[in-house]
Coordinates of C-alpha atoms in Angstrom, one line a residue:
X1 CA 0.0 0.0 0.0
X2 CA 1.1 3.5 -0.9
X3 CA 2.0 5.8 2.3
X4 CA 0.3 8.4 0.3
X5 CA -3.7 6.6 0.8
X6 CA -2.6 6.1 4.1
X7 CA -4.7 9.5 5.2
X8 CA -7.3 9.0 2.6
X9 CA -7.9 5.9 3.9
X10 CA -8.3 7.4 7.5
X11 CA -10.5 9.8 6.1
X12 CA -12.9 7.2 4.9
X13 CA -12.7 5.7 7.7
X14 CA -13.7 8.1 10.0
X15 CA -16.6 9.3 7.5
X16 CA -17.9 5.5 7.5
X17 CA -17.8 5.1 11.6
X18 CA -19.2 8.6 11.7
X19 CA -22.3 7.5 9.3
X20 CA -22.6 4.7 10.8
X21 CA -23.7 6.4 14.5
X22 CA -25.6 8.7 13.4
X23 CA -27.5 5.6 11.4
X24 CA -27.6 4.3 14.9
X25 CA -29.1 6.7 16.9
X26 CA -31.4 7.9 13.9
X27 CA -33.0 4.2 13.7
X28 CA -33.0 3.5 17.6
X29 CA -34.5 6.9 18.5
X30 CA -37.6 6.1 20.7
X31 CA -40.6 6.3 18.6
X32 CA -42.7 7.3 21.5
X33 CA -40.7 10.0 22.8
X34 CA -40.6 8.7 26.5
X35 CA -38.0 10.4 28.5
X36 CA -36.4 8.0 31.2
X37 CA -38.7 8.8 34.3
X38 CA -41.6 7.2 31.8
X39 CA -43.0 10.6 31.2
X40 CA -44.2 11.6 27.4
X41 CA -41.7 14.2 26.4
X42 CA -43.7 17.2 23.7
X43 CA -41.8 19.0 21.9
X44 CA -42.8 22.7 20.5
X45 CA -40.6 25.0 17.7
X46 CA -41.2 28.6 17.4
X47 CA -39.2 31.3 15.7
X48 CA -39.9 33.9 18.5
X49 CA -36.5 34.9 20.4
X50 CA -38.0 38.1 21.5
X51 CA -36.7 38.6 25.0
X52 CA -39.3 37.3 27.6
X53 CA -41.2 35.4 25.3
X54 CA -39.7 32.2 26.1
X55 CA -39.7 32.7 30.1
X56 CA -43.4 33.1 29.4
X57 CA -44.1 29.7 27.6
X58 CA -41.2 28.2 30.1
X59 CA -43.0 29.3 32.8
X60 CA -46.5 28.0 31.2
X61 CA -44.8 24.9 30.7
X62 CA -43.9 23.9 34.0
X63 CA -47.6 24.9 35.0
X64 CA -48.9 22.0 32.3
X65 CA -46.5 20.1 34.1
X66 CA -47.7 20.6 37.2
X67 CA -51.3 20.1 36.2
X68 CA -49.9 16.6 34.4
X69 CA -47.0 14.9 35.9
X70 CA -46.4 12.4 33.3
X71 CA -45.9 14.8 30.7
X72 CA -42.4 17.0 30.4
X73 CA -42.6 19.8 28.2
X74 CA -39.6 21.4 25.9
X75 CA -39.5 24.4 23.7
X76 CA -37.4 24.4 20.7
X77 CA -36.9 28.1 19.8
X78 CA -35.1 28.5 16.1
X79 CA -33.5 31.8 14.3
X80 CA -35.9 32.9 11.9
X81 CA -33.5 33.5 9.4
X82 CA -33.4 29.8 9.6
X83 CA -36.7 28.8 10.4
X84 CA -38.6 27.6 7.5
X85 CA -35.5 25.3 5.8
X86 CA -35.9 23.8 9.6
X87 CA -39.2 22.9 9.6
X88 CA -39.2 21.6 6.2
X89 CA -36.4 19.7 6.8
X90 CA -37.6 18.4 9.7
X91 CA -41.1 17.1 8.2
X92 CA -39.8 16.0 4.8
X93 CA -37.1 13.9 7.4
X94 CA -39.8 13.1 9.8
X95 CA -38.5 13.7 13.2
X96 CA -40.3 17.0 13.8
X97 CA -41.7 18.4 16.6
X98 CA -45.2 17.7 18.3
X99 CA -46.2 21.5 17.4
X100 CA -44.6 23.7 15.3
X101 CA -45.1 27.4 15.0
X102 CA -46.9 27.7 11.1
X103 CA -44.1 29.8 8.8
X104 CA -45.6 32.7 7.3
X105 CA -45.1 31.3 3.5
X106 CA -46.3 27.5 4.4
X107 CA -48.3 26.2 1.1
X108 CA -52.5 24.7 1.4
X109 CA -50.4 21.4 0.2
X110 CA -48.0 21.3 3.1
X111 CA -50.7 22.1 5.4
X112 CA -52.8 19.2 4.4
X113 CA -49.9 16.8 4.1
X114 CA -47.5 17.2 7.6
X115 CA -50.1 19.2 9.7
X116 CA -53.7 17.5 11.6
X117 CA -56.9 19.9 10.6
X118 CA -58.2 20.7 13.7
X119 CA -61.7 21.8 12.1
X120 CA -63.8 19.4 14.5
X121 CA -61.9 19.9 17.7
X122 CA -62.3 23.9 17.7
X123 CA -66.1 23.3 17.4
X124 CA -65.5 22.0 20.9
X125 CA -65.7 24.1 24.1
X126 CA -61.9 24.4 25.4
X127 CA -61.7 22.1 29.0
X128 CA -59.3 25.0 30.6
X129 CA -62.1 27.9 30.2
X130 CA -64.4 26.4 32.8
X131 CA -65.6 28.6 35.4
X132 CA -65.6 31.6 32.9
X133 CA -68.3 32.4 30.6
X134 CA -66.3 31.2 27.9
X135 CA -66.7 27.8 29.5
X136 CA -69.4 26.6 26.5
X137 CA -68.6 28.1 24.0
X138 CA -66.9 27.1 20.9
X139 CA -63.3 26.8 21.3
X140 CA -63.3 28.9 18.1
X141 CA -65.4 31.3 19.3
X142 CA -63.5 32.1 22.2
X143 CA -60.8 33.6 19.8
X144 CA -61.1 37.6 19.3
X145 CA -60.7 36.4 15.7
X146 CA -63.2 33.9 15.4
X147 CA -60.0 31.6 14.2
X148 CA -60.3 33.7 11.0
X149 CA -56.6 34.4 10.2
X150 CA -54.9 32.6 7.5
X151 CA -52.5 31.5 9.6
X152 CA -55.5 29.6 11.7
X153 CA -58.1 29.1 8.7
X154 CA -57.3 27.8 5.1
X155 CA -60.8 28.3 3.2
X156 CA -59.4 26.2 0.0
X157 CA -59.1 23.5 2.2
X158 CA -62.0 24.2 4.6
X159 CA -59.7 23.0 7.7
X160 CA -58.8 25.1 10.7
X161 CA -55.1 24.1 11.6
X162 CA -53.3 26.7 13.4
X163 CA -54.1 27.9 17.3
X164 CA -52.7 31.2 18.0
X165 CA -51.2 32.8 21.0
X166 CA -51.5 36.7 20.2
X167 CA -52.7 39.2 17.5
X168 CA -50.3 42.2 16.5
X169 CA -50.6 46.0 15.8
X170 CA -47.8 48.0 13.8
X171 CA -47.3 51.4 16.3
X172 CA -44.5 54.5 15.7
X173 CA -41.9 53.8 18.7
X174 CA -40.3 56.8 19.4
X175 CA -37.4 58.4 22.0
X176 CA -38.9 60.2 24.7
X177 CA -34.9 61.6 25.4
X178 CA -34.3 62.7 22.0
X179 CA -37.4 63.8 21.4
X180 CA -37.3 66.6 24.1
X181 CA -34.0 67.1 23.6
X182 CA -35.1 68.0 19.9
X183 CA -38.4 69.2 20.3
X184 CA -39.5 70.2 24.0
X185 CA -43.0 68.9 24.6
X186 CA -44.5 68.6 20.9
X187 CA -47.1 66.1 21.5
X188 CA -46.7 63.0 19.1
X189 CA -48.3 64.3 15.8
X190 CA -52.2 63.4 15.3
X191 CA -51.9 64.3 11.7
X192 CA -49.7 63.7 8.5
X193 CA -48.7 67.1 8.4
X194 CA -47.7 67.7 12.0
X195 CA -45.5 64.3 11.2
X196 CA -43.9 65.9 8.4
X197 CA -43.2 68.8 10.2
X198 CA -42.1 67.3 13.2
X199 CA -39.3 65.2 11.2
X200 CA -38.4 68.5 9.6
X201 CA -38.1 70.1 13.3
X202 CA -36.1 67.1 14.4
X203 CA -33.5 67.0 11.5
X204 CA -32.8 71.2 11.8
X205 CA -32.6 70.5 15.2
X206 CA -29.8 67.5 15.0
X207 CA -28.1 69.4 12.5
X208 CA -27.6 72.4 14.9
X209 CA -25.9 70.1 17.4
X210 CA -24.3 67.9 14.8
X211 CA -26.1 64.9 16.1
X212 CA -25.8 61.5 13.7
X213 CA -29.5 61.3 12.7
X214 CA -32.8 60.2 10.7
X215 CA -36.2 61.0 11.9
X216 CA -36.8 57.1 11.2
X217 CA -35.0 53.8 11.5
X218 CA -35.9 51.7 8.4
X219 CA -35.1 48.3 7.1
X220 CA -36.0 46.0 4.6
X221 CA -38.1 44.1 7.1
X222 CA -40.0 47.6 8.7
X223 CA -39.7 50.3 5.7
X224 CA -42.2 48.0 3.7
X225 CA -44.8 47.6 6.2
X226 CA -44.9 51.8 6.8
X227 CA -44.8 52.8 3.3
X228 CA -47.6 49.9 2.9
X229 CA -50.0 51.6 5.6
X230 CA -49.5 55.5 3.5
X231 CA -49.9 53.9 0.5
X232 CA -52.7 52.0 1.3
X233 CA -54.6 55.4 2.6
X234 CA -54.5 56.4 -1.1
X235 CA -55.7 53.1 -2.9
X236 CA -58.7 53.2 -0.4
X237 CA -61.5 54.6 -2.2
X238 CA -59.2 52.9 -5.6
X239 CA -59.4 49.5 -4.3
X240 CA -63.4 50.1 -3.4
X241 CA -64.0 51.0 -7.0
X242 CA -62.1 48.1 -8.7
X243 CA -63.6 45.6 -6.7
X244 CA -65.4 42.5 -8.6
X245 CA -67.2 41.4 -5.9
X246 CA -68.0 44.2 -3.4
X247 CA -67.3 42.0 -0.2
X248 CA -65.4 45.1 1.5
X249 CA -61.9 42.7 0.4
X250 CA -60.1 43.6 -2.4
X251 CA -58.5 40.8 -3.7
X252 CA -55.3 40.0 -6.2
X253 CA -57.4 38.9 -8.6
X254 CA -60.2 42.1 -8.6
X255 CA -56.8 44.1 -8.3
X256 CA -54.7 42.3 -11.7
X257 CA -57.7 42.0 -13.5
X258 CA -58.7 44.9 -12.8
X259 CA -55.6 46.4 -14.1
X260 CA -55.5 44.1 -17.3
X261 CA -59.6 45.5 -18.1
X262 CA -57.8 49.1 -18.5
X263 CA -59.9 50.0 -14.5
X264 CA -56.7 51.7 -13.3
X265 CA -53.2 51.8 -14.6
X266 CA -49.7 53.0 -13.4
X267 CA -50.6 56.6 -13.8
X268 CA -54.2 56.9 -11.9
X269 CA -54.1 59.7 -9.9
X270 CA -54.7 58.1 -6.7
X271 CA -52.0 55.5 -7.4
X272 CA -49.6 58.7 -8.4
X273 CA -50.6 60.0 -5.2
X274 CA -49.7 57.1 -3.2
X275 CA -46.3 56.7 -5.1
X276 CA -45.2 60.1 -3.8
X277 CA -46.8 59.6 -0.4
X278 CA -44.7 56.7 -0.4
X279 CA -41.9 58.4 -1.6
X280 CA -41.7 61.1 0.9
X281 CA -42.0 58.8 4.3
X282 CA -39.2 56.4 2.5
X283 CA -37.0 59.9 2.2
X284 CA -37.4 60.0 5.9
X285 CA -35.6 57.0 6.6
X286 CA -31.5 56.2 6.3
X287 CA -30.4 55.8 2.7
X288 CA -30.3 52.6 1.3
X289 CA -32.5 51.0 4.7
X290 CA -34.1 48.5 1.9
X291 CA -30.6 46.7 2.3
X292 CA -30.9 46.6 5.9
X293 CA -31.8 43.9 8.1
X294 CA -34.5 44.1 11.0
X295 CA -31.8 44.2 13.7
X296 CA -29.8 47.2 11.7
X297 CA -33.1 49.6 12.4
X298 CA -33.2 48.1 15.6
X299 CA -29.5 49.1 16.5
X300 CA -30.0 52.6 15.0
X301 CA -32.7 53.5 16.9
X302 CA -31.3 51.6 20.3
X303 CA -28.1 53.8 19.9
X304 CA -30.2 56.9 19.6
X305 CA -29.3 57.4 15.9
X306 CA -33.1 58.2 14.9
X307 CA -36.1 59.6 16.8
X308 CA -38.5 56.4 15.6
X309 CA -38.6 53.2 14.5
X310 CA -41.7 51.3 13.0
X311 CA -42.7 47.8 14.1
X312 CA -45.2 46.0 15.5
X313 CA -46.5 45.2 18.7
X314 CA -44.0 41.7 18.6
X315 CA -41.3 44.3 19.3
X316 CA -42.2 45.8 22.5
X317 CA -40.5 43.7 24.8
X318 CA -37.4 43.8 22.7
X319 CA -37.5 47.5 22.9
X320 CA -38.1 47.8 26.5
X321 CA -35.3 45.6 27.6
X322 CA -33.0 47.2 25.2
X323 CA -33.5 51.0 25.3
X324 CA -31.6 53.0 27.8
X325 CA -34.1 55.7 27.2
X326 CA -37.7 56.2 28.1
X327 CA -39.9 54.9 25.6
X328 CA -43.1 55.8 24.1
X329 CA -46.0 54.9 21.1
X330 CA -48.3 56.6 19.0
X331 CA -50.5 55.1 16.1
X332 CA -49.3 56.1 12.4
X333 CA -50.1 59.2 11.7
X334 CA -51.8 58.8 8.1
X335 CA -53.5 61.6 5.8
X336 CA -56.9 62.4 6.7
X337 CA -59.6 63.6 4.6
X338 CA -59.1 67.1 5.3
X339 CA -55.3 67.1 3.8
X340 CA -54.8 69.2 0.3
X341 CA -53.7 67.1 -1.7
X342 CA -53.9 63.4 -0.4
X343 CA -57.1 63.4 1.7
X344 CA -59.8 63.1 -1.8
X345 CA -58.2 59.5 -2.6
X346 CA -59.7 58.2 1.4
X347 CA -62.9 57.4 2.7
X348 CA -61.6 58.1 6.2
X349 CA -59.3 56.7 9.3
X350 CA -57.7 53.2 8.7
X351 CA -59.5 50.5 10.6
X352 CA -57.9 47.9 12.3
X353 CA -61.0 46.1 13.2
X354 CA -60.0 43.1 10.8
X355 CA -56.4 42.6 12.3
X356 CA -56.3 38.5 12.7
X357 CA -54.1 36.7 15.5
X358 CA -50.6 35.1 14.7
X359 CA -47.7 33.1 16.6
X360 CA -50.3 30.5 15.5
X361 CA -48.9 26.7 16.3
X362 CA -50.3 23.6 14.9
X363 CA -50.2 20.0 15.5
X364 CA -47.7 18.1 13.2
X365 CA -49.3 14.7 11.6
X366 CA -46.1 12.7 12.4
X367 CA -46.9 13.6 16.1
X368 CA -46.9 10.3 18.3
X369 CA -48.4 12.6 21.2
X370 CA -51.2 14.6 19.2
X371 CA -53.8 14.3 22.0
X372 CA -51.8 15.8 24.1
X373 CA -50.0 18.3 21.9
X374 CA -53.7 19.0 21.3
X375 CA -54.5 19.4 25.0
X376 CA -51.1 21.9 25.9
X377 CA -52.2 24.3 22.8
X378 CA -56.3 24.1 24.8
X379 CA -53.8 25.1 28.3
X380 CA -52.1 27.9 26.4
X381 CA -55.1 29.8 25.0
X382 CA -57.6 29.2 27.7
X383 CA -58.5 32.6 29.3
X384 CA -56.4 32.0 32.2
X385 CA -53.5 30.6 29.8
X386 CA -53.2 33.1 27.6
X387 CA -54.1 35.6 30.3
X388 CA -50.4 34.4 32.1
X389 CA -48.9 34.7 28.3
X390 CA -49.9 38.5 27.5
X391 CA -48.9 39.5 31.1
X392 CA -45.7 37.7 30.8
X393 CA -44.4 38.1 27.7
X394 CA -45.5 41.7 26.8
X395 CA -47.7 40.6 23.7
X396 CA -51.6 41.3 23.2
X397 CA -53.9 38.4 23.9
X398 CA -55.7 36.4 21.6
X399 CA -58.4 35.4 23.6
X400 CA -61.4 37.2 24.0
X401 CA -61.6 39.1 27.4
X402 CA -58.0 39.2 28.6
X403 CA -57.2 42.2 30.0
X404 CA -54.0 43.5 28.7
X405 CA -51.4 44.8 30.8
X406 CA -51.5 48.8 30.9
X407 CA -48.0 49.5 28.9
X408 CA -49.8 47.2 25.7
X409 CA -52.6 50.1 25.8
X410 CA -51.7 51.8 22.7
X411 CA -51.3 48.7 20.4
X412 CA -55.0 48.0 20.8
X413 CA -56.5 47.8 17.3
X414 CA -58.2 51.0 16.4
X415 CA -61.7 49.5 15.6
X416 CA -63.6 52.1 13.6
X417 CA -63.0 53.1 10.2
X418 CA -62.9 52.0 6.8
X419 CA -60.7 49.3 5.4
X420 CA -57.2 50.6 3.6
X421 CA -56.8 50.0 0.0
X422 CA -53.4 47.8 -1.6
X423 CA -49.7 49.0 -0.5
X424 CA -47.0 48.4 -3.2
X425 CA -46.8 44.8 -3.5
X426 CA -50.3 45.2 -5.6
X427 CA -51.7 42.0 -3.9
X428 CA -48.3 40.4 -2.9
X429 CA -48.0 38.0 -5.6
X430 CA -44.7 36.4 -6.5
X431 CA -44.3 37.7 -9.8
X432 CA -45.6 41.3 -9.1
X433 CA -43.0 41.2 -6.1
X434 CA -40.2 40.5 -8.3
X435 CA -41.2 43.8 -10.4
X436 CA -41.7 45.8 -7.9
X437 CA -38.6 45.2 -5.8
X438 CA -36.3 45.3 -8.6
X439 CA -37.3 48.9 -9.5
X440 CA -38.2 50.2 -5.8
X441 CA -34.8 51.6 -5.4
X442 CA -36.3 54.1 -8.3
X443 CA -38.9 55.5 -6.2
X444 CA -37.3 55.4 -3.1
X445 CA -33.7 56.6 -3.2
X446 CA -32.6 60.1 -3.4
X447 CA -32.2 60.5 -7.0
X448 CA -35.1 58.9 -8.1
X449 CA -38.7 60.0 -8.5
X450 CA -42.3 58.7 -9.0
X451 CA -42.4 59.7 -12.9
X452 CA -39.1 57.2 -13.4
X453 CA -40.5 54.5 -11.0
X454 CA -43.7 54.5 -13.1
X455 CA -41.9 54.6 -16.3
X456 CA -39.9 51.5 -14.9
X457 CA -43.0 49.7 -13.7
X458 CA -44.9 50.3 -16.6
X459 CA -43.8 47.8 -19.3
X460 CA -43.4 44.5 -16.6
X461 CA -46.3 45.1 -15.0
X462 CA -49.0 43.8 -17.2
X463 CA -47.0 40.5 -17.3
X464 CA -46.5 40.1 -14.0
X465 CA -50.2 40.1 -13.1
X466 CA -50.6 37.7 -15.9
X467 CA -48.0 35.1 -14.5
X468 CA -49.3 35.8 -10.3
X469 CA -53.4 35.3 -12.4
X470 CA -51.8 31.8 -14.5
X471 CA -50.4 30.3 -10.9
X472 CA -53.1 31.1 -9.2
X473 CA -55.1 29.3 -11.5
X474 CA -52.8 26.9 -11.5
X475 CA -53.0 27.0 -7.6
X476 CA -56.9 26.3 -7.7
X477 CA -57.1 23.5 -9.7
X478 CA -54.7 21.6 -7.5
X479 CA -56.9 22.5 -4.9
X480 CA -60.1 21.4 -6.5
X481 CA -58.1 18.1 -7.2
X482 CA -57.9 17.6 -3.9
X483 CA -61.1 18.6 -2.8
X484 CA -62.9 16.1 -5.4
X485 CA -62.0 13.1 -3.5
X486 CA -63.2 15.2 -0.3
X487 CA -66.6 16.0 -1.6
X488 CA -67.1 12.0 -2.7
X489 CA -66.3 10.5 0.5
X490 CA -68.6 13.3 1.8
X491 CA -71.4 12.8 -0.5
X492 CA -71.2 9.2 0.0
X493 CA -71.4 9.8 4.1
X494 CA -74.3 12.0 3.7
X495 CA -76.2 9.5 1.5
X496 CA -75.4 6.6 3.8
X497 CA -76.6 8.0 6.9
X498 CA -79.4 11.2 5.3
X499 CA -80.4 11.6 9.3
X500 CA -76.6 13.1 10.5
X501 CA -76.7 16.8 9.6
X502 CA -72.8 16.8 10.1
X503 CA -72.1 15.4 7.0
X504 CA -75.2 17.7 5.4
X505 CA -73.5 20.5 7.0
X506 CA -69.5 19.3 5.6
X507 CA -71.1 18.6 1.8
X508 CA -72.5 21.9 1.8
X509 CA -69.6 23.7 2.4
X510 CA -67.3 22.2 0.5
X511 CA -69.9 22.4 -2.3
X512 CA -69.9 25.8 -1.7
X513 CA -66.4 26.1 -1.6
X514 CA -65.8 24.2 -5.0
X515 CA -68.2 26.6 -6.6
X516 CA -66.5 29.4 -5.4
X517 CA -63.3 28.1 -6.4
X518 CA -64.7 26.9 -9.6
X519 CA -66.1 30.3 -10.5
X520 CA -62.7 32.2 -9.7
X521 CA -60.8 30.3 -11.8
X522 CA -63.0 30.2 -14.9
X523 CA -62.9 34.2 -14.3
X524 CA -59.1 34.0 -14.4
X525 CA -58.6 32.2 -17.1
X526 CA -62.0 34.0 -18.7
X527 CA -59.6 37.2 -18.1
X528 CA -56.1 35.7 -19.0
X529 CA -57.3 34.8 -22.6
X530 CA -59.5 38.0 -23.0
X531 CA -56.0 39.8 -22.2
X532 CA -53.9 37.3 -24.5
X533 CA -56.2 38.4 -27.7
X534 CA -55.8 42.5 -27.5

């Protein structure tokens, strides 16, 4: 033998032993998850590292412990940045966790495939809410929601699968410090205009001292979401106007067909309108933020580097533990329909009556433990459950009648109001995202302008709709593939047993679910081949 494969040798060696372990304790893993003191071990993921929110569901934990001794409890928190290659990973490999927080992106077919619908149970009065008055109702019902989120509700596939912990508001954080250091005792501004002016105040005043500063912190992760809220002030009364169905939802599809019919196009006055709306908040924030990660705004505006920062209510712990400064909130201050210019394109004040819950977790299929995975999710968002979560971790309730702690005052929902119109992403599909992001930098950096960002736009945007309208039709007949074999096994039920108004009830809505679907996508592709031939 050659000294020189001496080392390869080795190497294969050590790669075969090492395979050969992990092949080990991969097939001799206890498939019942039983720890050694005979107790079921249940497992939960979540990307949430905000600080406290884990000593809240720790601390909930042991209590479910206490309450049942033969289960122990773990919670497996994972980097977001990471989180959705984990959890597909994990289910594609099967050795996933009992409950896993949903990802925001997950796919109707991975839903129906790893995770258990949970449509029956929440029909079910929750065991934990006893002695309240939410003791018979609906486990559902006992959501402020109504379970109606999309993270908790998929209508395609008529199955509720995800239970969630909170719901979130998106606020204006600002720096008590700096801001009467800069500005004496100007109250936070009520209107757009007094928020202009303040920033303007702010930056004179920082220049005078030669302070290192933006009126706002922005990121690729935050800047969206705020220009998304102006923007959608000025598509209000434009997405009213362009909508097929008049349900008081504007969907993708009234909003690219729309666009494809000749109803709107880039240069409407209401969407020009927006555009510079847009434009002027983005101006507000740190050059090039849209390269910026959600920690960079974070940092700016913990080191005092900008008066404000957007986010949502998930941040206020993280903001509280890390600001050396006194803290304060105040709801976006949007145009109102007294403004000059921008207040003819609005009805009035943005509602955020129809703001669903999130942090939703669901029960994975592969689950040995789903009873009981089932039963810790009933523990966390009973009254008293979810009452110990809000307080603990700093985050609004989900649950209807838990009293918020006084500091999460301000991120309650503003209830009246009229619904806002479409921000930038035009209905967020895929395609249309693509478009938009590759030419935002137009309307949003220094040297650009509105007229160049719609002269950009202009030519890919017509194709992008068409490509988001194709997948979605695409989309729905994979979901009415699905739904076929549904419906017979349904149909069958109901004509087997005509006396069980389950089933009747289950046929019915699926039937009118198929139609629904049905009808969209013969209106898609109705639209898609009108466009094709003009």
């Amino acid at each position: 033998m050659k000294r020189d494969n001496i080392p390869n040798l080795v190497g294969i060696g050590l790669l075969a032993v090492a395979f050969t372990i992990a092949a080990i304790r991969v097939f001799t893993r206890p498939a019942s998850d039983i720890d050694e003191d005979g107790r079921i071990v249940l497992r939960f993921a979540h990307w949430q590292l905000e600080s406290g929110l884990r000593d809240a569901l720790d601390d909930l934990s042991r209590e479910y412990e206490t309450l049942h001794p033969h289960v122990r409890v773990e919670q497996v928190p994972v980097p977001i940045r990471t989180y959705t290659q984990w959890v597909k990973t994990r289910l594609v490999g099967e050795n996933a966790t009992d409950i896993i927080q949903l990802p925001r992106a997950i796919d109707d077919e991975s839903l129906a495939r790893f995770f258990t619908p949970l449509t029956s149970e929440v029909e079910q009065p929750n065991p934990y809410n006893r002695d309240t008055d939410l003791a018979d109702l609906p486990w559902r019902e006992t959501f402020i929601d109504g379970l109606a989120g999309t993270f908790s509700y998929r209508p395609t596939l008529l199955e509720y699968y995800g239970i969630p912990m909170s719901m979130f508001t998106v606020r204006i954080y600002y720096n008590r410090d700096l801001w009467r250091s800069l500005l004496g005792d100007v109250p936070p501004p009520a209107t757009y205009e007094d928020f202009r002016a303040l920033c303007a105040e702010a930056q004179t005043a920082a220049a005078r001292v030669g302070l290192d500063f933006v009126p706002l912190a922005g990121s690729s992760d935050n800047g969206p979401i705020l220009i998304s809220r102006f923007m959608g002030s000025q598509t209000q009364r434009l997405a009213h106007d362009i909508s097929a169905s008049h349900t008081l939802r504007t969907t993708a599809a009234d909003i690219n067909i729309s666009y494809l019919r000749g109803g709107w196009s880039i240069d409407t006055p209401a969407l020009t309108d927006a555009f510079s709306l847009a434009r002027e908040v983005s101006l507000l924030m740190q050059p090039g933020y849209e390269q910026l990660r959600h920690e960079d705004a974070t940092f700016y505006f913990t080191q005092g580097r900008a008066l404000m920062v957007t986010s949502g209510s998930w941040d206020a712990p993280v903001f509280r533990s890390l600001c050396h400064f006194e803290l304060g909130v105040f709801e976006i201050p949007l145009p109102d329909t007294g403004h000059p210019r921008y207040g003819a394109n609005l009805f009035g004040p943005a509602s955020e009556a129809d703001s669903s819950t999130g942090m939703a977790f669901a029960v994975t299929r592969q689950s040995p433990h789903r009873a009981q995975a089932l039963d810790f999710l009933r523990f966390l968002t009973s009254r008293p459950g979810n009452t110990a979560f809000s307080r603990r971790s700093g985050w609004l309730p989900s649950v209807v009648g838990v009293e918020p702690r006084s500091d999460l005052i301000p991120f309650l929902p503003r209830i009246d109001g009229h619904l806002a119109g479409f921000g930038l992403n035009f209905g967020a599909g895929s395609s249309t995202s693509l478009v938009v992001g590759r030419n935002s930098n137009i309307l949003m950096g220094a040297s650009g302008s509105v007229e160049k960002f719609q002269r950009a736009l202009a030519p890919d945007l017509g194709p992008a709709f068409r490509d988001d309208l194709a997948r979605a039709s695409r989309s729905n007949l994979a979901n009415l593939a699905r739904q076929d074999v549904l419906f017979g096994g349904r149909l069958a039920l109901a004509r087997h047993t005509p006396g069980d108004p389950g089933h009747a009830d289950r046929l019915d809505a699926l039937t009118e679910s198929q139609n629904q679907q049905e009808s969209l996508r013969a209106w898609i592709d109705y639209e898609l081949g009108r466009a094709s031939e003009n």
